[in-house]
XYZ file of C-alpha atoms in Angstrom:
517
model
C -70.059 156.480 -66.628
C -69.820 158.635 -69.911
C -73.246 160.186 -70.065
C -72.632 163.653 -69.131
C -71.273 164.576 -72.297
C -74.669 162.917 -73.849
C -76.792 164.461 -71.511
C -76.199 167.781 -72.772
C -76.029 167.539 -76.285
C -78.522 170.313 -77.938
C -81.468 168.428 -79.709
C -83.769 170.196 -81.895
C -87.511 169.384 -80.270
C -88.518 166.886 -82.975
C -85.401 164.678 -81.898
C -85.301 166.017 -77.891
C -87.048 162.460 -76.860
C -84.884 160.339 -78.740
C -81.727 161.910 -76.579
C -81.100 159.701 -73.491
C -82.596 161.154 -70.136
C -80.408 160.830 -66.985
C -81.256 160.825 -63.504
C -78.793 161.515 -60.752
C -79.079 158.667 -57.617
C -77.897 156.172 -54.994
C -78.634 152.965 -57.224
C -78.223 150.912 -54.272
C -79.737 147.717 -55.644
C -80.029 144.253 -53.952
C -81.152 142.827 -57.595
C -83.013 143.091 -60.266
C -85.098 139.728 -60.163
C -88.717 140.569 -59.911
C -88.888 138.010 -57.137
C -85.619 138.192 -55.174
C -85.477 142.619 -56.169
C -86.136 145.125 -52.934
C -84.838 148.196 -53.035
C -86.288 151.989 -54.058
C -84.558 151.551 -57.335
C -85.825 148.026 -57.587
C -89.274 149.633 -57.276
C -88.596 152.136 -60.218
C -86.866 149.540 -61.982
C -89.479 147.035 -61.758
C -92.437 149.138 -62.444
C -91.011 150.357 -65.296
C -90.460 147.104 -67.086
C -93.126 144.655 -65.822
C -96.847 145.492 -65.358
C -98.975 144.181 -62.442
C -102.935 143.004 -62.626
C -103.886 146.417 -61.266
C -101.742 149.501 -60.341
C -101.671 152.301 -58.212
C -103.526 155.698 -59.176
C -101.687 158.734 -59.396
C -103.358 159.574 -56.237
C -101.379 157.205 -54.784
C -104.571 155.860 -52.808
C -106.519 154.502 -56.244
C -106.221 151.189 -58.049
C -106.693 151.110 -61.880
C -106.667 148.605 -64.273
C -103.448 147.043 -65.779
C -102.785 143.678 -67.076
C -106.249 143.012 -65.830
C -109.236 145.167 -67.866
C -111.767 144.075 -64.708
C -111.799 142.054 -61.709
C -114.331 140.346 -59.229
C -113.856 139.926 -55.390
C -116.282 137.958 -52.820
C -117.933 139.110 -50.123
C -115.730 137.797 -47.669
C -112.705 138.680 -49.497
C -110.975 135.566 -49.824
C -111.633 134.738 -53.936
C -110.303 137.471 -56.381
C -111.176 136.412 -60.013
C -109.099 139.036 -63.083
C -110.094 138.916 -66.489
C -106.980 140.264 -68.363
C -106.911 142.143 -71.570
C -106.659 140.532 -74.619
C -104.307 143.209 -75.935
C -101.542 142.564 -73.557
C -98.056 141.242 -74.805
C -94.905 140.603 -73.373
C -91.990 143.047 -75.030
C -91.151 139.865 -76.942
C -94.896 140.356 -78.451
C -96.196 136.981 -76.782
C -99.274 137.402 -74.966
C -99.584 137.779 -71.296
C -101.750 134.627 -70.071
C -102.980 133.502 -66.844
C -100.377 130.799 -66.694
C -97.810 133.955 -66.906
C -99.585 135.180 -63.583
C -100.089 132.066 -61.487
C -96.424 131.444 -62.583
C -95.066 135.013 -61.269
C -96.853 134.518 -57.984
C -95.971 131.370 -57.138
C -92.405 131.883 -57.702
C -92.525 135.412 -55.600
C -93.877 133.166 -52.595
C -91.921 130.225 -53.354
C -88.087 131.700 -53.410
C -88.626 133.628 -50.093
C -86.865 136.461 -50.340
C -87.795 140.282 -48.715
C -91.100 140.728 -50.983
C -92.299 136.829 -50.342
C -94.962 137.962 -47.751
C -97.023 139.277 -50.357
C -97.883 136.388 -51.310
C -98.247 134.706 -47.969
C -102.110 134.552 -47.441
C -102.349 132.965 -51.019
C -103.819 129.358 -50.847
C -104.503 128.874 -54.437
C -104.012 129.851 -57.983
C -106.595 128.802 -60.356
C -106.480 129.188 -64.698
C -109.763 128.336 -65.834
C -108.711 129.655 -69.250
C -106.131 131.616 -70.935
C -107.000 135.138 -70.051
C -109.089 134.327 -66.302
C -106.846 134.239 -62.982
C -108.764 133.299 -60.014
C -106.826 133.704 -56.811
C -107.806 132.057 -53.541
C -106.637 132.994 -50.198
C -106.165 131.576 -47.057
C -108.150 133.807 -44.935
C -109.881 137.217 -46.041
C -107.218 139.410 -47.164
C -108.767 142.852 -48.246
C -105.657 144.544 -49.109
C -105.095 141.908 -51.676
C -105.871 144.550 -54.339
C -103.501 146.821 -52.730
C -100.873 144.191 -52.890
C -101.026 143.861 -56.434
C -100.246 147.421 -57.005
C -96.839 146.976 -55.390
C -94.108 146.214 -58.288
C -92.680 143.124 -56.756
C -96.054 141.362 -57.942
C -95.134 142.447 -61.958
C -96.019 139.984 -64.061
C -92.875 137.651 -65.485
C -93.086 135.905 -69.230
C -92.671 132.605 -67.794
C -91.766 130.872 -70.868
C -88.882 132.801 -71.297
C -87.840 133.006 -67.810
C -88.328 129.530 -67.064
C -85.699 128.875 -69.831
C -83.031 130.782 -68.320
C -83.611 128.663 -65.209
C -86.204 130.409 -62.975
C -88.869 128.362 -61.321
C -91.988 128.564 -59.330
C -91.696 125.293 -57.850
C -92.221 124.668 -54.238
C -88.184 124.534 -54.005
C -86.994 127.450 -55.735
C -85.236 128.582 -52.703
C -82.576 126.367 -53.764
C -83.595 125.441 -57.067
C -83.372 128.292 -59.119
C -81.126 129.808 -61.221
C -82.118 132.677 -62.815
C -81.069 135.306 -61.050
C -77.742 136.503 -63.037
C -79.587 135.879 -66.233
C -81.916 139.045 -65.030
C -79.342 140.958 -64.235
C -78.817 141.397 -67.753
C -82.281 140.407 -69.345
C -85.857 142.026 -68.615
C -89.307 139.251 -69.289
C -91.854 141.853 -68.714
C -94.819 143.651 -70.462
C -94.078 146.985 -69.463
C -93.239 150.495 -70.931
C -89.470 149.679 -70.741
C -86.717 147.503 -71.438
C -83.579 146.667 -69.552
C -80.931 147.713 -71.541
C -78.215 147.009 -69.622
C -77.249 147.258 -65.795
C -73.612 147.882 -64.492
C -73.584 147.555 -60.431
C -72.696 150.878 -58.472
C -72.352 152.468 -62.130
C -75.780 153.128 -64.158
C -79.330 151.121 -64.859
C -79.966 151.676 -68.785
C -83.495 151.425 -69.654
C -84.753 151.283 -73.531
C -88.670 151.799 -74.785
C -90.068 148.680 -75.299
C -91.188 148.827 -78.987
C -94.303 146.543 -78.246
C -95.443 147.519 -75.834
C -99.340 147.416 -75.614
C -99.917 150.701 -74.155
C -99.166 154.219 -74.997
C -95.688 154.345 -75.487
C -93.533 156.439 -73.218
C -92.216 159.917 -74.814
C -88.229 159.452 -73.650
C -86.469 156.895 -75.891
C -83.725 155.816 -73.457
C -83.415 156.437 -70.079
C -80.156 156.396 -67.385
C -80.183 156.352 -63.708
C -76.772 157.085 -63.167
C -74.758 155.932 -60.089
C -74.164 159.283 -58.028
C -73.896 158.695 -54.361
C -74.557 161.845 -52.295
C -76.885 164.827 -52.313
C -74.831 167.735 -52.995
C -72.867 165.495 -56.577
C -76.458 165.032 -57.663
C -77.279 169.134 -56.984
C -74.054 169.416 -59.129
C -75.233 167.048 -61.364
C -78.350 168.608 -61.653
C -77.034 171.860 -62.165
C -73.889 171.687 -64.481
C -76.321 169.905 -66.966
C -75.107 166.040 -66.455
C -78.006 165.174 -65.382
C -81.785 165.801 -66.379
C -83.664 164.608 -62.563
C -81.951 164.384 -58.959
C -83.803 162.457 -57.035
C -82.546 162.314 -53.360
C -81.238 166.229 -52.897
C -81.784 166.751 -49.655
C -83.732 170.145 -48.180
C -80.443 171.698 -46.759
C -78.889 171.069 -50.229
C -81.570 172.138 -52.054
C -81.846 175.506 -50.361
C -77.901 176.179 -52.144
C -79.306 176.120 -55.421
C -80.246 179.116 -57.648
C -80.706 178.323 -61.283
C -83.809 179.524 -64.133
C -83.358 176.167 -65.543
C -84.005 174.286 -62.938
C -87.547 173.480 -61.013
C -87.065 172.405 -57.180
C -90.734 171.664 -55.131
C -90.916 170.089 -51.784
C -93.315 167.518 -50.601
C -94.426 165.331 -48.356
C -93.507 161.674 -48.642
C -94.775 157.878 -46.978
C -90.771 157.187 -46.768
C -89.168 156.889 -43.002
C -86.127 156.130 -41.320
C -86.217 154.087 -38.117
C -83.990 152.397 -35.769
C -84.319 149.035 -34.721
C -83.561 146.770 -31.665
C -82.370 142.989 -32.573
C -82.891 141.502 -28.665
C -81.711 138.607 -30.056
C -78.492 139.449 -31.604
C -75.247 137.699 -30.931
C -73.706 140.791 -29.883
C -76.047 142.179 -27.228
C -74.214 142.859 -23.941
C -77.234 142.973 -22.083
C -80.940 141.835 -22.987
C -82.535 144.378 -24.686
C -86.192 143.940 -23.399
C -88.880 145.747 -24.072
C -88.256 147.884 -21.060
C -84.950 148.541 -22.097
C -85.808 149.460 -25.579
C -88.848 151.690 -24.512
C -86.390 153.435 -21.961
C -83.871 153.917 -24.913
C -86.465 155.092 -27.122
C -87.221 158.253 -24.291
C -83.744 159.291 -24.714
C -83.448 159.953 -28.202
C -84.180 163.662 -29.235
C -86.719 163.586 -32.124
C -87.072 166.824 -32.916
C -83.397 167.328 -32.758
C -82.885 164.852 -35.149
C -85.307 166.290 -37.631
C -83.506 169.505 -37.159
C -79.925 167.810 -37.459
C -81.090 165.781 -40.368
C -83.248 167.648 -42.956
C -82.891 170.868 -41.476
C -85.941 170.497 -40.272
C -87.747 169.447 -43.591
C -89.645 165.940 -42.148
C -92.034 165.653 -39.346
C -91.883 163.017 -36.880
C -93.778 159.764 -37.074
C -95.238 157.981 -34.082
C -95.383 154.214 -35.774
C -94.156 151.549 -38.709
C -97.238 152.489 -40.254
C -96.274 155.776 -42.265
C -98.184 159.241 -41.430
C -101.163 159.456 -43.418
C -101.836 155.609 -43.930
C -105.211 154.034 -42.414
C -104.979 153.259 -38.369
C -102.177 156.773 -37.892
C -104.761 159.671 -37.203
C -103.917 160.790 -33.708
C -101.343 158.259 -32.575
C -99.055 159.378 -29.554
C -96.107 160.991 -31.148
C -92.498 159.623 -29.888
C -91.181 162.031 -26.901
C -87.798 162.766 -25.323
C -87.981 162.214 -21.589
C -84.191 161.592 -20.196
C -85.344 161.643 -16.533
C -88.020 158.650 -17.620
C -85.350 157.232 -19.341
C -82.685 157.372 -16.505
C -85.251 155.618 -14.152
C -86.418 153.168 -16.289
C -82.943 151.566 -17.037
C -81.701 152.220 -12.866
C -85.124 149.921 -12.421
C -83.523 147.519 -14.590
C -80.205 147.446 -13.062
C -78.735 149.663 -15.662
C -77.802 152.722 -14.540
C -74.223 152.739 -15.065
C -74.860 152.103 -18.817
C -74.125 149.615 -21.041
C -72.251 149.307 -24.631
C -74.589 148.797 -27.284
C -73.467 147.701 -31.305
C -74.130 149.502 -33.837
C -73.679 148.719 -37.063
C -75.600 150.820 -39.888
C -74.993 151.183 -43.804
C -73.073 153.222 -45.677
C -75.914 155.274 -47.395
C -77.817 159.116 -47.745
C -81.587 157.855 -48.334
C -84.042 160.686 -48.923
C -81.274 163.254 -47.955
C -80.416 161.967 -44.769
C -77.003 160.294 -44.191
C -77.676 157.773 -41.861
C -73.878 157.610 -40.227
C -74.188 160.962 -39.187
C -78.212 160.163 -37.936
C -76.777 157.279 -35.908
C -73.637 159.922 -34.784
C -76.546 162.239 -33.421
C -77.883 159.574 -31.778
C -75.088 157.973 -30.212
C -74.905 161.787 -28.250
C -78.168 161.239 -27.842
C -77.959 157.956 -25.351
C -74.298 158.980 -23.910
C -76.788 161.552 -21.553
C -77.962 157.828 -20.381
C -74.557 156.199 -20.262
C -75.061 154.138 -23.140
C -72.336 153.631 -25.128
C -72.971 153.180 -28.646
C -70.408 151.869 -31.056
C -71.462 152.745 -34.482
C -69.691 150.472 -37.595
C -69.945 151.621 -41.006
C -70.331 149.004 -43.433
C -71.510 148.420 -47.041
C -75.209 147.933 -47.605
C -74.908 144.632 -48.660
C -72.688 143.325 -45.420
C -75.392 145.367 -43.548
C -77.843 142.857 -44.772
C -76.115 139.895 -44.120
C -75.599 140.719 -40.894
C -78.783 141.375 -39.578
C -80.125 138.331 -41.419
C -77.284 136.668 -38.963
C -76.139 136.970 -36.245
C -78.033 139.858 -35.968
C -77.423 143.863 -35.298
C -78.187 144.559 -31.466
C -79.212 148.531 -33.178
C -79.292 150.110 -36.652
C -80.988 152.352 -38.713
C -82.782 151.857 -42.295
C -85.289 153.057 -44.042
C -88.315 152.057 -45.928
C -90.917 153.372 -48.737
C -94.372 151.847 -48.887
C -95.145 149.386 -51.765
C -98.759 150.389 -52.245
C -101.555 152.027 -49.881
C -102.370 150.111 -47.404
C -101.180 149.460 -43.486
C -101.675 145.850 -43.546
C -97.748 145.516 -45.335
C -96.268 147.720 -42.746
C -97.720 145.008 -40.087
C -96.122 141.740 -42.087
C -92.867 143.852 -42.952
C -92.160 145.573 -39.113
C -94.664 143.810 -36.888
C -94.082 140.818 -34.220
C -96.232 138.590 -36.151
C -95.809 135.330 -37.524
C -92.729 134.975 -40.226
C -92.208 138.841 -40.887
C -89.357 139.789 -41.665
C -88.525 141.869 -38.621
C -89.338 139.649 -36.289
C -87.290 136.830 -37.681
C -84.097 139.110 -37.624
C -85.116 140.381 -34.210
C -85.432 137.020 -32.535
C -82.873 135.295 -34.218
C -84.303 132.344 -33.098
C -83.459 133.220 -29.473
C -85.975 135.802 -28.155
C -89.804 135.277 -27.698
C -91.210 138.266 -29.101
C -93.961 137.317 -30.639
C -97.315 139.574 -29.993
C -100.158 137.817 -29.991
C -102.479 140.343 -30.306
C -101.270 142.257 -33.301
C -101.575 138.748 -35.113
C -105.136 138.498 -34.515
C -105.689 142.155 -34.944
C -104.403 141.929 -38.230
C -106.530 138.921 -38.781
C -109.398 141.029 -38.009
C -108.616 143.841 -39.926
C -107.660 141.964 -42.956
C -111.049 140.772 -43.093
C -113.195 144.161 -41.738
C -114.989 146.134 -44.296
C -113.022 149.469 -44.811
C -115.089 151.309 -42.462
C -113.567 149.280 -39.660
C -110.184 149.119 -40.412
C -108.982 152.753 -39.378
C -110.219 151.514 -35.526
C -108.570 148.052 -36.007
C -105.024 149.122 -37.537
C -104.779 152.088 -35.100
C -104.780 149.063 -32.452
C -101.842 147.427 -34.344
C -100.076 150.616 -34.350
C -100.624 151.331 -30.378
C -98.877 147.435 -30.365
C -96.327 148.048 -32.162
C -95.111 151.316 -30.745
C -95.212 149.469 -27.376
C -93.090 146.655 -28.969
C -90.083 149.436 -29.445
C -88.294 146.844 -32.055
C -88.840 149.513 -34.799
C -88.519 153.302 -33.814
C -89.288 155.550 -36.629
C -87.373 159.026 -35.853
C -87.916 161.385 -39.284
C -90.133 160.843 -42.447
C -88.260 163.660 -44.894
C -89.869 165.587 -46.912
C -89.289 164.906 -50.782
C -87.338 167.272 -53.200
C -88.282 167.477 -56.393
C -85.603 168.137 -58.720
C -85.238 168.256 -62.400
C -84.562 170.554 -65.172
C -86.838 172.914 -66.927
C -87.371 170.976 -69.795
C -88.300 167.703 -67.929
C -91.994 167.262 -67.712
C -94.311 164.381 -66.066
C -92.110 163.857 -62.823
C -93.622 163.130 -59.684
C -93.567 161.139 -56.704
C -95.652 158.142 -56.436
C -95.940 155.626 -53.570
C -95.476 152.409 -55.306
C -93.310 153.235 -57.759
C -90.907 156.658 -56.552
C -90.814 157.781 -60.189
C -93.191 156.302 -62.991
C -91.018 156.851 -66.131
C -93.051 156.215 -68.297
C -94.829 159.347 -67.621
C -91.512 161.418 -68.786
C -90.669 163.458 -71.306
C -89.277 166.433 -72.642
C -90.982 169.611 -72.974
């Protein structure tokens, strides 16, 4: 890796942000193609070298200008016209032009990868001229705003990625090439460069010299591979690194050091377990009955102990505490004796084997082996057995894409503020994501009703969609395909000398905002 010895070179303050600035974490990244990218580090990554239309406030609940300087929507929120600035340039100092945007979304929708439901409600792209975008959708889509926020939807220099073989074409599922050309190249208008990338090592970032904005304080920035919690507090602490971004509470709590600032907060980010009825390896069907009974023998609060030491707080849907449509929602409950009679009703009560496999990784402190260990004790008081299988993040993903994993754990940080992509991401509706790797193509469980919920609240003005996405969330905690058990609190860790960090919900850390005191 080499940059510990960097990281703590002395710098006299006038040259302090020209040193490189390292942060400790999991990279864990699936790529880093603005359109194929979907990861936490993707999301850091991303926002950090492309720009959107709009972006999220510091707030986290605000949009603000970006590439676009204003912005028109209709009534019925289905035509959303941007004007963007004139001063925006790519870091190649072309300018950003409509045909830049209507390129970059069309391409996100058209290679169908994790973030290609973002663009599904879009009908229509329009380019009247060279600085006017007029999007049309296919029904009212009020969180279309929201969407933009999310850095998946960064805008690409299409000119330049079109010659290294990307395309927007109807067929760039197959037709595309681009992807190991970004590995090593960044085509975006943002506040950084890539600089380079070296997988399961380090992400190098460089300030982009033209870039349009302010430019960021910290010259060159690391995030440097370091897998676990307590190497990051080490990290942290012998100097190697300036920000640790996934110490866990428990960890936390071992470190004593004047140089170094720790704060604890509250985060949108979950982990949740999920049922795949439709996996090849079920040994019996997992219907919903099954899955609710399953879901009454986990112990929540245990696991928020046994976790985060009790640093999280439980959370009663896929639509994170705090979001619109959560106020009041029935939190999940251990009940073994409900449990014990709802799976002797369905001919279960001598237990069953279950599959588990679950990845490799420690997300927001918590390890989620040992979470699915804790569990597994947790259903043995029902006579399930469940055989947990390690495996690396990227087999993980394969095989739930096919044949399927009957159970497993994940996790998940919001893209912007809004409910609607919790609903397209977890939700049995139409083409999302979980309910394609749920069904497998074998297994009806399509709900009805949260599709046309989330018709209706797509299209409600906002002071109906609290009422509306609180439905969805009642629907989808009766599904029990996604069972949210802990949403950690988030430590804050950096040195002294490190100002501007802070959490945000699109983004996990805006770098640009960095520097050194």
């Amino acid at each position: 890796m080499g940059v510990a010895a960097t990281a703590i070179i002395s710098a006299t303050p006038a040259h302090a942000q020209e040193q490189p600035l390292i942060i400790a974490r999991h990279l864990e990244i699936n790529s880093l193609d603005p359109s194929r990218a979907f990861c936490d580090t993707c999301q850091i990554y991303l926002s950090s070298t492309y720009q959107g239309l709009v972006a999220l406030g510091a707030d986290n609940k605000s949009i603000e200008p970006q590439l676009a300087e204003s912005w028109e929507v209709n009534d019925d929120q289905t035509v959303f016209t941007f004007m963007l600035s004139p001063d925006a340039v790519f870091s190649d100092g072309s300018p950003v032009e409509a045909k830049d945007v209507k390129w970059s979304f069309e391409r996100l929708k058209n290679l169908k990868a994790d973030a290609s439901f973002m663009m599904s409600l879009v009908k229509s792209i329009e380019t009247p001229d060279e600085k006017t975008v007029v999007v049309t959708m296919e029904s009212p889509n009020s969180e279309f705003l929201g969407v933009l926020t999310a850095p998946y939807t960064g805008i690409v220099n299409s000119d330049v990625a079109s010659e290294a073989g990307a395309s927007a074409a109807e067929d760039a599922a197959t037709a595309d090439t681009a992807e190991s050309w970004f590995q090593a190249n960044s085509a975006g208008s943002g506040p950084y460069m890539l600089k380079s990338y070296a997988p399961d090592d380090e992400l190098r970032f460089v300030r982009n010299e033209k870039f349009w904005g302010e430019k960021p304080a910290i010259a060159e920035i690391v995030i440097d591979e370091t897998a676990d919690a307590v190497s990051q507090a080490q990290a942290l602490q012998s100097g190697a690194a300036d920000i640790a971004m996934q110490i866990d509470p428990d960890t936390s709590k071992t470190i004593a050091s004047p140089d170094l600032t720790l704060e604890t907060v509250p985060s949108y980010n979950f982990i949740y377990v999920m049922f795949s009825p439709g996996a090849e390896g079920n040994k019996v069907p997992l219907t919903k009955e099954v899955r609710q009974a399953l879901a009454y023998a986990i112990d929540y609060e245990g696991l928020i102990q046994f976790t985060v030491g009790g640093e999280g707080k439980p959370q009663a849907s896929p639509i994170p505490n705090g979001f619109p449509g959560t106020a009041d929602l029935p939190m999940p409950v251990e009940d073994l004796e409900k449990a014990k009679a709802m799976l002797a009703e369905a001919g279960l009560a001598d237990g069953f084997e279950l599959d588990a496999p679950v990845a490799q990784l420690n997300v927001y402190g918590v390890d989620l082996v040992l979470l699915m260990q804790k569990i597994q004790q947790d259903l043995a008081r029902v006579n399930v057995k469940l055989n947990i299988q390690p495996v690396a993040s990227a087999v993980w993903r394969e095989q739930v894409a096919k044949p399927g994993a009957p159970f497993s754990a994940r996790f998940y940080a919001p893209d912007y503020f809004g409910s609607a992509q919790y609903v397209q991401f977890f939700g049995m509706v139409p083409d999302s994501f979980w309910l394609t790797r749920a069904s497998q193509g074998k297994e009806d469980l399509l709900n009805q009703k949260e599709a046309e919920l989330l018709g209706k609240a797509l299209a409600a003005p906002d002071a109906e969609r609290e009422t509306i996405y609180r439905d969805i969330a009642l629907e989808m905690i009766d599904d029990r395909i996604i069972i949210p058990v802990v949403s950690p609190n988030l430590v804050l860790a950096h040195r002294n000398d490190v100002a501007g960090v802070r959490y945000s919900a699109c983004c996990n850390l805006p770098l640009a905002e960095l520097s050194r005191k």
